[in-house]
PDB file of C-alpha atoms in Angstrom:
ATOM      1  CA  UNK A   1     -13.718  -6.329  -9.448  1.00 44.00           C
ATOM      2  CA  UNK A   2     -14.087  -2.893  -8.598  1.00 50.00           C
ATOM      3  CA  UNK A   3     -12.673  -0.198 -10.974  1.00 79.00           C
ATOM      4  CA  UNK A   4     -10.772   1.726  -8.137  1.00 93.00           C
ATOM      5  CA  UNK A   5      -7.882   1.135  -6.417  1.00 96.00           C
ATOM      6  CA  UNK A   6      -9.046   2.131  -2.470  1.00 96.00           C
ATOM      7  CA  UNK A   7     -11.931  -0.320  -3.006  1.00 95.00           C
ATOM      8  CA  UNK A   8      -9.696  -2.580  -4.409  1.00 95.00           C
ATOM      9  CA  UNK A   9      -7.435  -2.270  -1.724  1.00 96.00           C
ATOM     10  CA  UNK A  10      -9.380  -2.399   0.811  1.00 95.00           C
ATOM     11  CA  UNK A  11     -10.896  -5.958  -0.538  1.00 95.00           C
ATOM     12  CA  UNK A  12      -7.595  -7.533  -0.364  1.00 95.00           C
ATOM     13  CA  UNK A  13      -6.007  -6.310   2.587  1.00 95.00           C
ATOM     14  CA  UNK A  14      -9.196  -7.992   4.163  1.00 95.00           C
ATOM     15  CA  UNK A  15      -8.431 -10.786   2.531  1.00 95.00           C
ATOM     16  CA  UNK A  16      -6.888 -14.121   5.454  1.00 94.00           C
ATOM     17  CA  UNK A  17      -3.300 -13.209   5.173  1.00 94.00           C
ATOM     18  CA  UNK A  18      -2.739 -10.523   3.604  1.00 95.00           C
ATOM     19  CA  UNK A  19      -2.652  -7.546   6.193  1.00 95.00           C
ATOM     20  CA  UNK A  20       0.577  -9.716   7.498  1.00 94.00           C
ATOM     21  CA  UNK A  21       2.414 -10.179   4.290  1.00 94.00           C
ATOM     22  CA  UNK A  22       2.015  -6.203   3.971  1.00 94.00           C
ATOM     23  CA  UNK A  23       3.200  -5.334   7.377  1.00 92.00           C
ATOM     24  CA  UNK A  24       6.196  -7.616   6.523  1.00 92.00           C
ATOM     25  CA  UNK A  25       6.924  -6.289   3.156  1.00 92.00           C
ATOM     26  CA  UNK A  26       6.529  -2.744   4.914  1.00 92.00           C
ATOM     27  CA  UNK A  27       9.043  -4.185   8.059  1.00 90.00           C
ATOM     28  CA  UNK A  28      11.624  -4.820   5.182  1.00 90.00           C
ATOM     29  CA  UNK A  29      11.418  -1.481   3.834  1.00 90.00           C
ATOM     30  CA  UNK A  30       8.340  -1.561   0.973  1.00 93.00           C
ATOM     31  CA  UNK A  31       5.630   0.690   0.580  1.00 95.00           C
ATOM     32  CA  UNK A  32       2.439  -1.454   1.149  1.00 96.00           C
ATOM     33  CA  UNK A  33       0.613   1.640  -1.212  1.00 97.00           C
ATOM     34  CA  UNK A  34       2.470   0.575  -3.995  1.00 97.00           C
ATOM     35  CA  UNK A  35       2.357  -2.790  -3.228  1.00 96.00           C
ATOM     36  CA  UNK A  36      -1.695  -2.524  -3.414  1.00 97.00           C
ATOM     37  CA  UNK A  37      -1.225   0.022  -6.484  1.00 97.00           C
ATOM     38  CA  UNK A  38       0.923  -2.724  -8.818  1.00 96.00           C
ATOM     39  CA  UNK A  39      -2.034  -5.877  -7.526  1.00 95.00           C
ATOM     40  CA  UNK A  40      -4.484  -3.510  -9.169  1.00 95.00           C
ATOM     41  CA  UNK A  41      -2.579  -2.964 -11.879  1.00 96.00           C
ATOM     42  CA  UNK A  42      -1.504  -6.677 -12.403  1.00 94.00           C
ATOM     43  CA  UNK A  43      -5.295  -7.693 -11.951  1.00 92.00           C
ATOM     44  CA  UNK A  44      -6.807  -5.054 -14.437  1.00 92.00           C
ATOM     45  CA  UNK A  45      -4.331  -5.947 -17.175  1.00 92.00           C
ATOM     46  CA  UNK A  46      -1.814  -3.183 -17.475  1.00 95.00           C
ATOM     47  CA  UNK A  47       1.127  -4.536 -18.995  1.00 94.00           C
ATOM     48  CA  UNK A  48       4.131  -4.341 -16.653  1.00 96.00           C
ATOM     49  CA  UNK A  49       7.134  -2.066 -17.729  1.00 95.00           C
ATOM     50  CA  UNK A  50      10.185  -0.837 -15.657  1.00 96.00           C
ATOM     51  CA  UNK A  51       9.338   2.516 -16.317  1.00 97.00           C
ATOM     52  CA  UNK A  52       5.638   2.873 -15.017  1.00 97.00           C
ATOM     53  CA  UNK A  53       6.944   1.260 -11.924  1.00 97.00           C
ATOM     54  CA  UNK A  54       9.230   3.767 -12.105  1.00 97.00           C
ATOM     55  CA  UNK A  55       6.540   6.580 -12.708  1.00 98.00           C
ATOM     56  CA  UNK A  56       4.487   4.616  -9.456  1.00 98.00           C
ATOM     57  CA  UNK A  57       7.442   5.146  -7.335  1.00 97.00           C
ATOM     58  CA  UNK A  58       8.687   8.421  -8.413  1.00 97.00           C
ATOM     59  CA  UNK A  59       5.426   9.752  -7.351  1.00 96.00           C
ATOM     60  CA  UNK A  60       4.776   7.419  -4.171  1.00 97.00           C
ATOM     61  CA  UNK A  61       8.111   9.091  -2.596  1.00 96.00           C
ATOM     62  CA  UNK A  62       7.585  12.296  -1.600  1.00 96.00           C
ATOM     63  CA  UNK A  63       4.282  12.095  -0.193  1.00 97.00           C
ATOM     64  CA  UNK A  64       5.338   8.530   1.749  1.00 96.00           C
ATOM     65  CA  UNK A  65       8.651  10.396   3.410  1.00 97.00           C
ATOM     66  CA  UNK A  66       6.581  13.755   3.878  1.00 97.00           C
ATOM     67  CA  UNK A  67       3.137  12.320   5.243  1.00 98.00           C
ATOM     68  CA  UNK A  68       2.409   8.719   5.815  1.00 97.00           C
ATOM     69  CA  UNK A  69       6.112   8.283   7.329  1.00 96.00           C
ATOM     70  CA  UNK A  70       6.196  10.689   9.827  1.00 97.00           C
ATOM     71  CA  UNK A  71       2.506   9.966  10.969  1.00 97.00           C
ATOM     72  CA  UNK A  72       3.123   6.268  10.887  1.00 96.00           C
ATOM     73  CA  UNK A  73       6.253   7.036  12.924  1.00 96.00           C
ATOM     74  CA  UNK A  74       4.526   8.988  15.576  1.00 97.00           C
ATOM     75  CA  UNK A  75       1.315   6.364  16.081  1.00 96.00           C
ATOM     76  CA  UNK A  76       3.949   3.454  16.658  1.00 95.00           C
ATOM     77  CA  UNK A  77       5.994   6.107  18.856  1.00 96.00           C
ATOM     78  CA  UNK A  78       2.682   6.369  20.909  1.00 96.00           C
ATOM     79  CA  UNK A  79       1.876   2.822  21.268  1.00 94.00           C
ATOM     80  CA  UNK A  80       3.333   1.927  24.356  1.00 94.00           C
ATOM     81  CA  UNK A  81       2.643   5.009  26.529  1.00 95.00           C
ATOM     82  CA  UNK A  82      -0.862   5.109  24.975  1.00 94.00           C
ATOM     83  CA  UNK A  83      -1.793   2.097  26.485  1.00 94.00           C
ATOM     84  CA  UNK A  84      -0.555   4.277  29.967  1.00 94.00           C
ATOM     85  CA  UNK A  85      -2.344   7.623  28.939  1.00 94.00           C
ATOM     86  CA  UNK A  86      -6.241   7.453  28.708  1.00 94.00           C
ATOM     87  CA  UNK A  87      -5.798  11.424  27.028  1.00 95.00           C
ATOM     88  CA  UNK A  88      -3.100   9.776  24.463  1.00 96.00           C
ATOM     89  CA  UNK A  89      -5.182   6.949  23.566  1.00 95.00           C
ATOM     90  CA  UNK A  90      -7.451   8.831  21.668  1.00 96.00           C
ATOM     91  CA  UNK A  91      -4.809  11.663  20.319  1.00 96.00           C
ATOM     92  CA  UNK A  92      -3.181   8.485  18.642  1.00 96.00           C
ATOM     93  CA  UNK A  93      -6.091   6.707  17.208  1.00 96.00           C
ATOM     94  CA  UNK A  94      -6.730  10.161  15.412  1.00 97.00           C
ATOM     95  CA  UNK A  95      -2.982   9.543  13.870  1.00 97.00           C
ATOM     96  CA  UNK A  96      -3.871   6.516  12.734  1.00 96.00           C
ATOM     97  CA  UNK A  97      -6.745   7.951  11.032  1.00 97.00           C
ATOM     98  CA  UNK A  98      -4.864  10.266   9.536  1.00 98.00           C
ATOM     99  CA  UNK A  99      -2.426   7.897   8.439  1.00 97.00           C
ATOM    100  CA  UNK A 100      -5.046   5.744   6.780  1.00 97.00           C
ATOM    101  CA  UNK A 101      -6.528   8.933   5.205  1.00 98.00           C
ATOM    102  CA  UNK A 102      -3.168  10.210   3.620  1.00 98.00           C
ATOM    103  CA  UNK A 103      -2.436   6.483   2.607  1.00 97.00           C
ATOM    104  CA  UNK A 104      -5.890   6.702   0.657  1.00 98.00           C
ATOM    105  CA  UNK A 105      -4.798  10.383  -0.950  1.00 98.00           C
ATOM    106  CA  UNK A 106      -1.586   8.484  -1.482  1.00 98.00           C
ATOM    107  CA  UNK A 107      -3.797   5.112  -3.810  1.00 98.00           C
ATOM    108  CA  UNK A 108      -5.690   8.158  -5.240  1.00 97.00           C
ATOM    109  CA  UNK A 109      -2.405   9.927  -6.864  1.00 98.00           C
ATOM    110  CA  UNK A 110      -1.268   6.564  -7.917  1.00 98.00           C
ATOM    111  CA  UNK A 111      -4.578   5.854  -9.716  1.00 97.00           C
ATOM    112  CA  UNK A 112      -4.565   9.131 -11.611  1.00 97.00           C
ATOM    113  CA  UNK A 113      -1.140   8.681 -12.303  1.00 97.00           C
ATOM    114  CA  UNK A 114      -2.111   5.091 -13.830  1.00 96.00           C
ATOM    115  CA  UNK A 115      -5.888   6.090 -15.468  1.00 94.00           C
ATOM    116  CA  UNK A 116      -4.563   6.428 -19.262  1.00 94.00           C
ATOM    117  CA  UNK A 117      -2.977   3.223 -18.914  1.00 95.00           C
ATOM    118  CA  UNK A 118      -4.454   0.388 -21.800  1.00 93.00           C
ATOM    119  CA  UNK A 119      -6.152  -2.103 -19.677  1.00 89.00           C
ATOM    120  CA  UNK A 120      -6.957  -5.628 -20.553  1.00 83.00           C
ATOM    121  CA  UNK A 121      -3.093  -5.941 -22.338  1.00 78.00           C
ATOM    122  CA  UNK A 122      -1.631  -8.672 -20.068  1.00 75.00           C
ATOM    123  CA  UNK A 123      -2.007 -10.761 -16.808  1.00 78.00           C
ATOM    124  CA  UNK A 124       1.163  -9.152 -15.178  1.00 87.00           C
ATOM    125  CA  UNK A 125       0.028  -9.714 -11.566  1.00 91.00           C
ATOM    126  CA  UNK A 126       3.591 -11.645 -10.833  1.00 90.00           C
ATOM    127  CA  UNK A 127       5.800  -8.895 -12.267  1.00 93.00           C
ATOM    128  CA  UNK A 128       3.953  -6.051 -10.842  1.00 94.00           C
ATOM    129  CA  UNK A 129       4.521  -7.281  -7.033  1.00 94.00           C
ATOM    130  CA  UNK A 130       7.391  -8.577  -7.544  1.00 92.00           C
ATOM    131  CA  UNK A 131       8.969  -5.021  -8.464  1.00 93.00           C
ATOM    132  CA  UNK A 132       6.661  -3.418  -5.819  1.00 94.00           C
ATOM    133  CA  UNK A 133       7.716  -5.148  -3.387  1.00 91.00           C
ATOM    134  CA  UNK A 134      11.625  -4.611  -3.775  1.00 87.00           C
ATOM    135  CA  UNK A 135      13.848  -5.994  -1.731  1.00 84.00           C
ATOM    136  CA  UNK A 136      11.935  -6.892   1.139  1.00 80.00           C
ATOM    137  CA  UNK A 137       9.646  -9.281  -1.652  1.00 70.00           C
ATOM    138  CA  UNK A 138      13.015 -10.896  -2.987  1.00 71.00           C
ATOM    139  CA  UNK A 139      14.068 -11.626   0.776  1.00 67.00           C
ATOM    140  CA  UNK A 140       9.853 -13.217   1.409  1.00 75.00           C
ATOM    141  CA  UNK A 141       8.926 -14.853  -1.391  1.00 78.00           C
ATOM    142  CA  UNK A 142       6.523 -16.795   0.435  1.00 86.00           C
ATOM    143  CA  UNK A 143       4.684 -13.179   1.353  1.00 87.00           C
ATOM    144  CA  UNK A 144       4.524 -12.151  -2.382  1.00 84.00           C
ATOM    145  CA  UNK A 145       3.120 -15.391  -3.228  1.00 86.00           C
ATOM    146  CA  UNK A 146       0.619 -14.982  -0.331  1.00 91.00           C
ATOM    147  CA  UNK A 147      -0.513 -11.531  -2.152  1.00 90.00           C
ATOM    148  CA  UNK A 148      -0.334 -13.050  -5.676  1.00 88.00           C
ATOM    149  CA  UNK A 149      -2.580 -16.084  -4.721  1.00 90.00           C
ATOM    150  CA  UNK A 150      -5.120 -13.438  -2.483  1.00 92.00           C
ATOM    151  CA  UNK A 151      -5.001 -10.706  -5.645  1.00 90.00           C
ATOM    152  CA  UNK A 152      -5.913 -13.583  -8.500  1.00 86.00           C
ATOM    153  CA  UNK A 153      -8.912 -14.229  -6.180  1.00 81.00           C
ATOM    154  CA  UNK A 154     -10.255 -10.213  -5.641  1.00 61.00           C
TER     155      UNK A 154
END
């Protein structure tokens, strides 16, 4: 398994299944960085506790509501008339680059946040997604078990 968490995430979303059960979590209201943040976590051993989810989120917000939000918001804005608008087209494939690149900033901060972390204390892969995932993971069960069973496998 790779030691960081862009490679790592960009393994599993690859993986059959998983790019929908993150687009569903993220329809329901999660943040699909976070949920790839707490799989790495869970699958390098860091012990699960409230508070580092805490610490996860607490850093996650402000650059999700500042930057990967409003970018997101504007590529799905442009989908429709893109497919009208030959100059658009491009304009919004550039977005979604830029979303992808701020998402990756985004894993980075997470994975700095999370590098003094003991690894190798538990097999917390469960609890990890579970609490990334929120809500929107308590309402689809069947999507967290869909990352769970893709994540033991990476």
């Amino acid at each position: 398994m790779s030691d960081d968490v862009w490679s790592y995430a960009l393994k599993l979303y690859a993986r059959p299944g998983v790019e929908a059960a993150c687009l569903t979590l993220q329809e329901g209201g999660a943040d699909v960085c976070l949920v790839l943040a707490a799989a790495w976590l869970g699958r390098t051993g860091v012990a699960f506790a409230a508070s580092r989810m805490n610490e996860l989120e607490c850093t996650a917000q402000g650059w999700r509501e500042e930057v990967v939000v409003p970018l997101r918001s504007l590529r799905q804005r442009w989908r429709e008339s893109a497919k009208q608008d030959v100059q658009l087209a491009p304009l919004r494939e550039r977005i979604k680059q830029l979303e992808l690149e701020a998402e990756k900033v985004l894993l980075e901060r997470l994975e700095r946040l999370a590098q003094d972390w003991p690894r190798g204390e538990a097999e917390d892969l469960a609890r990890w997604l579970e609490a990334a995932a929120g809500e929107a993971g308590g309402l689809r069960r069947d999507v967290r078990e869909t990352l769970r069973t893709a994540a033991s496998l990476s």
